[in-house]
Tab-separated table of C-alpha atoms in Angstrom:
chain	number	residue	atom	x	y	z
R	1	HIS	CA	-22.424	23.630	26.335
R	2	ILE	CA	-24.602	23.303	29.473
R	3	VAL	CA	-28.133	24.698	29.640
R	4	ASN	CA	-30.458	24.767	32.670
R	5	PHE	CA	-34.005	23.827	31.658
R	6	LEU	CA	-36.546	23.586	34.524
R	7	ASP	CA	-33.710	22.777	36.891
R	8	GLU	CA	-32.576	19.953	34.630
R	9	VAL	CA	-29.085	20.102	33.209
R	10	VAL	CA	-29.042	19.545	29.447
R	11	ILE	CA	-25.788	19.172	27.578
R	12	GLU	CA	-26.144	20.606	24.116
R	13	ALA	CA	-24.038	19.192	21.306
R	14	ILE	CA	-21.834	21.461	19.246
R	15	GLU	CA	-23.126	21.366	15.702
R	16	LEU	CA	-20.319	20.912	13.224
R	17	THR	CA	-20.321	22.017	9.600
R	18	ASP	CA	-18.034	21.288	6.667
R	19	ASP	CA	-16.483	24.719	7.220
R	20	ARG	CA	-15.818	24.163	10.904
R	21	TYR	CA	-15.316	20.636	12.166
R	22	LYS	CA	-11.607	20.103	12.840
R	23	MET	CA	-10.474	19.924	16.456
R	24	GLN	CA	-7.757	22.490	15.799
R	25	ASP	CA	-10.515	24.964	14.848
R	26	LEU	CA	-12.842	24.054	17.720
R	27	TYR	CA	-10.123	23.941	20.392
R	28	PRO	CA	-7.161	25.941	19.028
R	29	ALA	CA	-5.523	26.355	22.432
R	30	ARG	CA	-5.727	22.754	23.597
R	31	TYR	CA	-6.293	20.356	20.697
R	32	GLN	CA	-2.692	19.171	20.990
R	33	THR	CA	-2.911	18.444	24.721
R	34	MET	CA	-6.438	17.123	25.274
R	35	THR	CA	-6.763	13.373	25.864
R	36	GLU	CA	-10.439	13.240	24.917
R	37	VAL	CA	-13.000	15.539	23.319
R	38	PRO	CA	-14.515	17.727	26.074
R	39	ASP	CA	-17.877	18.332	24.393
R	40	LYS	CA	-20.635	16.396	22.710
R	41	LEU	CA	-20.429	16.793	18.952
R	42	ASP	CA	-23.256	16.848	16.421
R	43	THR	CA	-21.744	15.543	13.183
R	44	SER	CA	-24.985	14.633	11.423
R	45	LYS	CA	-24.626	17.371	8.781
R	46	LEU	CA	-21.001	16.718	7.949
R	47	THR	CA	-20.024	15.356	4.557
R	48	THR	CA	-16.272	15.443	5.136
R	49	ALA	CA	-14.143	14.368	8.075
R	50	GLU	CA	-10.740	14.800	6.477
R	51	GLU	CA	-8.123	15.500	9.158
R	52	MET	CA	-10.850	15.939	11.769
R	53	PHE	CA	-8.539	14.922	14.634
R	54	TYR	CA	-5.299	15.729	12.833
R	55	GLY	CA	-2.554	16.867	15.206
R	56	CYS	CA	-4.368	15.850	18.412
R	57	THR	CA	-1.156	14.260	19.588
R	58	ASN	CA	-2.406	13.307	23.060
R	59	LEU	CA	-5.903	12.177	22.107
R	60	SER	CA	-6.324	8.587	23.277
R	61	LYS	CA	-10.111	8.249	23.367
R	62	LEU	CA	-12.736	9.124	20.788
R	63	PRO	CA	-16.315	10.154	21.604
R	64	ASP	CA	-18.587	7.202	22.337
R	65	LYS	CA	-20.856	8.157	19.453
R	66	LEU	CA	-20.403	10.087	16.236
R	67	ASP	CA	-22.798	10.134	13.305
R	68	LEU	CA	-20.616	9.714	10.222
R	69	THR	CA	-23.245	8.257	7.919
R	70	ASN	CA	-23.072	11.161	5.447
R	71	ILE	CA	-19.284	11.358	5.325
R	72	THR	CA	-17.653	10.945	1.899
R	73	ASN	CA	-14.042	11.700	2.891
R	74	MET	CA	-12.206	10.059	5.819
R	75	LYS	CA	-8.694	10.920	4.685
R	76	ASN	CA	-6.225	11.290	7.602
R	77	PHE	CA	-9.144	11.224	10.062
R	78	LEU	CA	-7.039	10.242	13.104
R	79	TYR	CA	-3.620	11.222	11.837
R	80	GLY	CA	-1.247	12.006	14.698
R	81	THR	CA	-3.407	10.765	17.585
R	82	LYS	CA	-2.838	8.106	20.269
R	83	VAL	CA	-6.157	6.299	19.793
R	84	THR	CA	-5.650	2.558	20.264
R	85	THR	CA	-9.204	1.208	19.974
R	86	ILE	CA	-11.295	1.987	16.923
R	87	PRO	CA	-15.059	2.419	17.485
R	88	ASP	CA	-17.362	0.731	14.993
R	89	TYR	CA	-18.968	3.976	13.819
R	90	ILE	CA	-15.789	4.862	11.925
R	91	TRP	CA	-16.697	2.261	9.306
R	92	ASN	CA	-20.314	3.394	8.878
R	93	THR	CA	-19.757	6.054	6.225
R	94	LYS	CA	-20.130	6.709	2.504
R	95	SER	CA	-16.477	7.613	2.174
R	96	LYS	CA	-14.649	6.843	-1.059
R	97	THR	CA	-11.305	7.322	0.633
R	98	TYR	CA	-9.879	5.992	3.888
R	99	TYR	CA	-6.372	7.125	2.941
R	100	TYR	CA	-4.343	6.812	6.177
R	101	ALA	CA	-7.596	7.385	8.060
R	102	LEU	CA	-6.329	5.768	11.253
R	103	GLY	CA	-3.249	7.935	11.338
R	104	LEU	CA	0.328	6.737	11.369
R	105	ASP	CA	2.398	6.783	14.554
R	106	ASN	CA	-0.528	5.712	16.731
R	107	ARG	CA	-1.016	2.460	14.846
R	108	GLN	CA	2.016	0.917	16.469
R	109	ASN	CA	-0.150	0.830	19.608
R	110	LEU	CA	-3.412	-0.090	17.875
R	111	THR	CA	-4.939	-3.144	19.566
R	112	SER	CA	-8.470	-3.375	18.153
R	113	LEU	CA	-10.298	-2.490	14.953
R	114	GLY	CA	-13.697	-2.920	16.599
R	115	THR	CA	-15.903	-5.963	16.770
R	116	SER	CA	-18.260	-5.635	13.824
R	117	THR	CA	-17.695	-6.388	10.166
R	118	ILE	CA	-15.804	-3.604	8.418
R	119	ASN	CA	-17.847	-3.162	5.263
R	120	LEU	CA	-16.296	-0.340	3.259
R	121	GLN	CA	-18.809	-0.560	0.459
R	122	TYR	CA	-17.955	2.851	-1.048
R	123	ALA	CA	-14.196	2.950	-0.477
R	124	GLU	CA	-11.955	3.113	-3.542
R	125	ASP	CA	-8.736	4.164	-1.783
R	126	VAL	CA	-7.729	2.473	1.486
R	127	SER	CA	-4.009	3.193	1.216
R	128	GLY	CA	-2.126	2.868	4.486
R	129	LEU	CA	-5.333	2.263	6.443
R	130	PHE	CA	-3.923	-0.452	8.746
R	131	ALA	CA	-0.208	-0.098	8.003
R	132	PHE	CA	2.358	-0.620	10.777
R	133	SER	CA	-0.256	-2.081	13.142
R	134	SER	CA	2.437	-4.188	14.753
R	135	LYS	CA	0.384	-5.052	17.872
R	136	LEU	CA	-2.697	-6.282	16.029
R	137	VAL	CA	-2.900	-10.075	16.203
R	138	SER	CA	-6.346	-10.558	14.627
R	139	ILE	CA	-8.751	-8.668	12.414
R	140	PRO	CA	-12.515	-8.782	11.894
R	141	LYS	CA	-14.209	-9.497	8.590
R	142	ILE	CA	-13.284	-6.771	6.094
R	143	ASN	CA	-15.107	-6.236	2.779
R	144	LEU	CA	-13.550	-4.061	0.076
R	145	PRO	CA	-15.922	-4.530	-2.887
R	146	LYS	CA	-14.966	-1.361	-4.793
R	147	VAL	CA	-11.370	-0.802	-3.783
R	148	LYS	CA	-8.987	0.302	-6.532
R	149	LYS	CA	-5.994	1.469	-4.519
R	150	MET	CA	-4.655	-0.224	-1.394
R	151	THR	CA	-1.003	0.820	-1.241
R	152	GLN	CA	0.534	-0.104	2.134
R	153	LEU	CA	-2.804	-1.399	3.420
R	154	PHE	CA	-1.274	-3.735	6.048
R	155	ASP	CA	2.399	-2.918	5.522
R	156	GLY	CA	4.404	-3.966	8.575
R	157	SER	CA	1.493	-5.637	10.413
R	158	SER	CA	3.765	-8.457	11.431
R	159	GLN	CA	1.720	-10.345	14.047
R	160	ILE	CA	-1.374	-11.088	11.964
R	161	SER	CA	-1.225	-14.590	10.485
R	162	ASP	CA	-4.781	-14.863	9.158
R	163	PHE	CA	-5.936	-12.323	6.573
R	164	SER	CA	-8.535	-14.666	5.087
R	165	SER	CA	-11.380	-12.604	6.556
R	166	ILE	CA	-10.575	-9.898	3.993
R	167	THR	CA	-12.415	-9.915	0.654
R	168	ILE	CA	-10.835	-7.667	-1.981
R	169	ASN	CA	-12.268	-6.456	-5.266
R	170	SER	CA	-10.641	-8.531	-8.024
R	171	ASP	CA	-10.486	-5.355	-10.129
R	172	VAL	CA	-8.100	-3.681	-7.675
R	173	GLU	CA	-5.481	-1.645	-9.580
R	174	ASP	CA	-2.780	-0.752	-7.045
R	175	MET	CA	-1.530	-3.212	-4.404
R	176	ALA	CA	1.974	-1.821	-4.049
R	177	ILE	CA	3.490	-2.693	-0.647
R	178	ALA	CA	0.014	-3.803	0.506
R	179	PHE	CA	1.189	-6.746	2.654
R	180	ASN	CA	4.905	-6.011	2.753
R	181	ASN	CA	6.566	-7.322	5.932
R	182	CYS	CA	3.457	-9.204	7.054
R	183	THR	CA	5.878	-11.836	8.262
R	184	SER	CA	3.299	-14.049	9.976
R	185	MET	CA	0.933	-14.384	6.995
R	186	THR	CA	0.413	-17.970	5.864
R	187	LEU	CA	-0.829	-19.327	2.541
R	188	LYS	CA	-4.034	-20.510	4.193
R	189	GLY	CA	-4.432	-17.071	5.757
R	190	MET	CA	-4.182	-15.084	2.530
R	191	PRO	CA	-6.874	-12.490	1.697
R	192	LYS	CA	-9.573	-13.505	-0.767
R	193	PHE	CA	-10.380	-11.887	-4.107
R	194	THR	CA	-13.948	-11.651	-5.374
R	195	ASN	CA	-13.421	-13.589	-8.628
R	196	ASN	CA	-10.623	-15.746	-7.249
R	197	GLU	CA	-8.080	-13.891	-9.380
R	198	ILE	CA	-6.464	-10.481	-9.734
R	199	ASN	CA	-7.972	-9.006	-12.894
R	200	LYS	CA	-6.967	-5.393	-13.528
R	201	ILE	CA	-3.810	-4.837	-11.561
R	202	LYS	CA	-1.508	-1.985	-12.589
R	203	LYS	CA	0.928	-1.901	-9.670
R	204	MET	CA	1.926	-4.718	-7.345
R	205	ARG	CA	5.524	-3.965	-6.431
R	206	TYR	CA	6.615	-5.296	-3.031
R	207	ALA	CA	3.011	-6.414	-2.387
R	208	PHE	CA	3.996	-9.616	-0.535
R	209	SER	CA	7.703	-9.047	-0.032
R	210	ASN	CA	9.269	-10.424	3.157
R	211	CYS	CA	6.192	-12.558	3.924
R	212	GLN	CA	8.491	-15.372	4.953
R	213	ASN	CA	5.730	-17.680	6.233
R	214	LEU	CA	3.797	-17.358	2.997
R	215	VAL	CA	5.036	-20.634	1.547
R	216	GLY	CA	3.945	-22.383	-1.644
R	217	ALA	CA	2.495	-21.548	-5.050
R	218	PHE	CA	0.667	-18.216	-5.189
R	219	PRO	CA	-3.022	-19.231	-5.289
R	220	TYR	CA	-4.281	-16.459	-7.581
R	221	ASN	CA	-3.767	-15.879	-11.267
R	222	ILE	CA	-2.450	-12.372	-12.017
R	223	ASP	CA	-3.945	-10.909	-15.182
R	224	CYS	CA	-1.590	-8.385	-16.776
R	225	SER	CA	-3.877	-7.024	-19.490
R	226	ASN	CA	-4.322	-3.739	-17.615
R	227	ILE	CA	-0.725	-2.825	-16.791
R	228	GLU	CA	0.408	0.599	-17.946
R	229	ASP	CA	2.734	1.095	-20.891
R	230	ILE	CA	6.288	0.261	-19.833
R	231	THR	CA	7.833	-0.101	-23.275
R	232	LYS	CA	9.808	3.100	-22.775
R	233	ALA	CA	11.147	1.941	-19.435
R	234	ASN	CA	14.782	0.920	-19.560
R	235	ILE	CA	16.473	-1.235	-16.954
R	236	GLU	CA	17.091	1.798	-14.759
R	237	THR	CA	13.446	2.758	-14.578
R	238	ILE	CA	12.237	-0.747	-13.731
R	239	THR	CA	14.580	-0.927	-10.764
R	240	ILE	CA	13.206	0.562	-7.588
R	241	ASP	CA	15.163	3.218	-5.761
R	242	SER	CA	14.711	3.279	-1.984
R	243	ASN	CA	13.555	6.880	-2.103
R	244	ASN	CA	11.792	7.178	-5.442
R	245	TYR	CA	9.153	5.374	-7.454
R	246	TYR	CA	9.403	5.906	-11.162
R	247	PRO	CA	6.222	6.361	-13.259
R	248	ASN	CA	7.276	3.687	-15.739
R	249	GLU	CA	8.649	1.285	-13.183
R	250	PHE	CA	8.024	-2.396	-13.759
R	251	PRO	CA	4.773	-2.963	-11.802
R	252	PHE	CA	5.803	-6.306	-10.276
R	253	MET	CA	9.255	-5.305	-9.029
R	254	ASN	CA	10.108	-7.512	-6.020
R	255	THR	CA	6.448	-8.426	-5.485
R	256	PHE	CA	7.463	-11.673	-3.768
R	257	LYS	CA	11.030	-10.868	-2.767
R	258	GLY	CA	11.917	-12.484	0.579
R	259	SER	CA	8.643	-14.409	0.761
R	260	GLY	CA	8.151	-18.174	0.696
R	261	ILE	CA	6.181	-18.065	-2.561
R	262	THR	CA	7.638	-20.649	-4.953
R	263	SER	CA	5.767	-19.887	-8.188
R	264	VAL	CA	3.355	-17.365	-9.711
R	265	ASP	CA	1.245	-17.436	-12.876
R	266	PHE	CA	1.022	-14.252	-14.970
R	267	THR	CA	-1.477	-14.265	-17.835
R	268	ASN	CA	-2.311	-11.927	-20.723
R	269	VAL	CA	1.222	-10.579	-20.765
R	270	ASP	CA	1.831	-8.636	-23.971
R	271	ASP	CA	4.828	-9.884	-25.941
R	272	LYS	CA	6.523	-6.494	-25.717
R	273	TYR	CA	6.497	-6.713	-21.907
R	274	LYS	CA	7.767	-10.272	-21.468
R	275	ARG	CA	11.406	-9.194	-21.262
R	276	TYR	CA	10.731	-7.495	-17.944
R	277	PHE	CA	9.403	-10.633	-16.229
R	278	SER	CA	11.937	-12.885	-14.501
R	279	LYS	CA	12.655	-14.393	-11.124
R	280	TYR	CA	15.069	-11.522	-10.559
R	281	SER	CA	12.499	-8.781	-11.021
R	282	VAL	CA	9.466	-10.506	-9.460
R	283	GLY	CA	11.262	-12.354	-6.664
R	284	THR	CA	10.313	-15.976	-7.433
R	285	ASP	CA	9.912	-18.454	-10.275
R	286	ILE	CA	7.104	-17.515	-12.640
R	287	THR	CA	5.148	-18.631	-15.676
R	288	ILE	CA	4.171	-16.167	-18.405
R	289	ASN	CA	1.038	-17.003	-20.364
R	290	GLY	CA	1.413	-20.638	-19.283
R	291	THR	CA	5.125	-20.949	-20.147
R	292	PRO	CA	7.911	-20.944	-17.536
R	293	ALA	CA	10.018	-17.789	-17.775
R	294	ASP	CA	13.541	-18.323	-19.112
R	295	ASN	CA	14.869	-15.836	-16.541
R	296	LYS	CA	17.135	-14.206	-19.107
R	297	ILE	CA	17.224	-10.466	-18.664
R	298	ASN	CA	17.830	-8.917	-22.078
R	299	ILE	CA	19.372	-5.484	-21.795
R	300	SER	CA	20.488	-5.231	-25.383
R	301	GLY	CA	19.529	-2.373	-27.630
R	302	ASP	CA	20.699	1.091	-28.499
R	303	ASN	CA	21.156	3.896	-26.012
R	304	TYR	CA	20.267	2.096	-22.813
R	305	SER	CA	21.412	3.839	-19.665
R	306	LEU	CA	22.382	1.280	-17.027
R	307	LYS	CA	23.461	3.834	-14.448
R	308	GLY	CA	22.685	2.453	-10.989
R	309	SER	CA	20.550	-0.259	-12.518
R	310	PHE	CA	21.157	-3.048	-10.050
R	311	GLY	CA	21.606	-1.030	-6.880
R	312	ILE	CA	18.719	-2.745	-5.108
R	313	ALA	CA	18.502	-6.103	-6.880
R	314	GLU	CA	20.848	-7.876	-4.427
R	315	LEU	CA	22.086	-10.378	-6.967
R	316	ASP	CA	24.847	-12.800	-6.000
R	317	THR	CA	26.008	-13.588	-9.481
R	318	ILE	CA	25.715	-11.983	-12.906
R	319	THR	CA	26.143	-14.770	-15.482
R	320	SER	CA	24.722	-15.803	-18.826
R	321	ASP	CA	21.230	-15.156	-17.463
R	322	PHE	CA	21.916	-11.602	-18.584
R	323	THR	CA	22.199	-10.760	-22.274
R	324	PHE	CA	24.003	-7.543	-23.101
R	325	GLY	CA	24.029	-5.476	-26.255
R	326	THR	CA	24.944	-1.901	-27.076
R	327	VAL	CA	24.723	0.373	-24.057
R	328	ASN	CA	25.877	3.926	-23.457
R	329	ASN	CA	26.385	4.276	-19.708
R	330	LEU	CA	27.545	1.806	-17.056
R	331	SER	CA	28.132	4.270	-14.221
R	332	ASN	CA	27.417	2.585	-10.873
R	333	MET	CA	25.770	-0.269	-12.706
R	334	PHE	CA	26.282	-2.809	-9.934
R	335	VAL	CA	26.463	-0.433	-7.000
R	336	ASN	CA	26.273	-2.101	-3.571
R	337	GLN	CA	26.532	-5.618	-5.031
R	338	CYS	CA	28.619	-8.540	-3.810
R	339	LEU	CA	29.235	-10.196	-7.150
R	340	THR	CA	31.175	-13.439	-7.388
R	341	SER	CA	31.330	-13.684	-11.162
R	342	ILE	CA	30.452	-11.530	-14.138
R	343	THR	CA	30.036	-12.470	-17.790
R	344	LEU	CA	29.621	-9.552	-20.142
R	345	ASP	CA	29.699	-11.384	-23.473
R	346	GLY	CA	28.652	-9.255	-26.401
R	347	LEU	CA	28.941	-5.978	-24.549
R	348	LYS	CA	29.878	-3.025	-26.703
R	349	VAL	CA	30.627	0.111	-24.736
R	350	VAL	CA	30.022	3.390	-26.530
R	351	GLY	CA	29.948	5.824	-23.639
R	352	ASP	CA	30.847	6.507	-20.019
R	353	ILE	CA	31.986	3.469	-18.022
R	354	ILE	CA	33.234	5.333	-14.963
R	355	SER	CA	32.611	3.381	-11.715
R	356	ALA	CA	30.874	0.581	-13.557
R	357	TYR	CA	31.305	-1.836	-10.663
R	358	HIS	CA	31.301	0.624	-7.793
């Protein structure tokens, strides 16, 4: 918007409101083709920026300045753009969620998160925020004092070796896949937790899986007093399926699978949950309440369905580490396995055993 005032050209900003702020509403005919925003934007009255640049598939540059200080929702802010450098103002908000705020496909070309400290003092959900940032080699200081959910936070960010500039709320509840495939992460470069332990975790599956340079004893105690009820979960429901996550799934499934972590301490594990903890399920040797796990997986009991149970576990051998009792279904029990020996002592079959070793 250009206005002549006493022969002086004044560019007026477009005032955005919570009802009209998305680029697809402002520029319906060209939001998918524009490489930068053609007008100055007044965002001072906005309280939400969810999907503000969603679908701007050719946008590579953001405005030099945006006032986001009143924003409480940054969900999918840049989803589907080509922005490679993140301006510092993106972090200066009151947003409780940064869920995939930086988009998805564009992050494979992301080269900078800005220069200032990223202090997300209000954020409770930062899921997927920096995931798949495969070209990032370093990160600034990042504070997450209130975060509860950080699923896929840095998933696939393979070139970053030092995450020690990150400080995470020890009361975080969901770290599933948070640092999966961060193959350059070292033990010295691990993120920090505010109380030097993980206090209230509920889900941590695949959190550090495939971190092959993360070598040594895991430096943080994992307190299990807050995990959700899994007593009704049978062996099938604690085994992850590549396409589905079950509500009662064992929360530490493959947490350290493929990493260099040699041992982990789990504390405050309820007796009724101990049977689920082993090197097979977690991915490394563990202690439970100060005692080394016996690594015997007990799948005895009435009416257990073992259908497809070990389809992802990638076990080489099934031996006396497994205790069997009465079961009612062995269909596809060891699907996709390369087993060299099997001992099924004590097994009593009462139901369908079709394709048990398929």
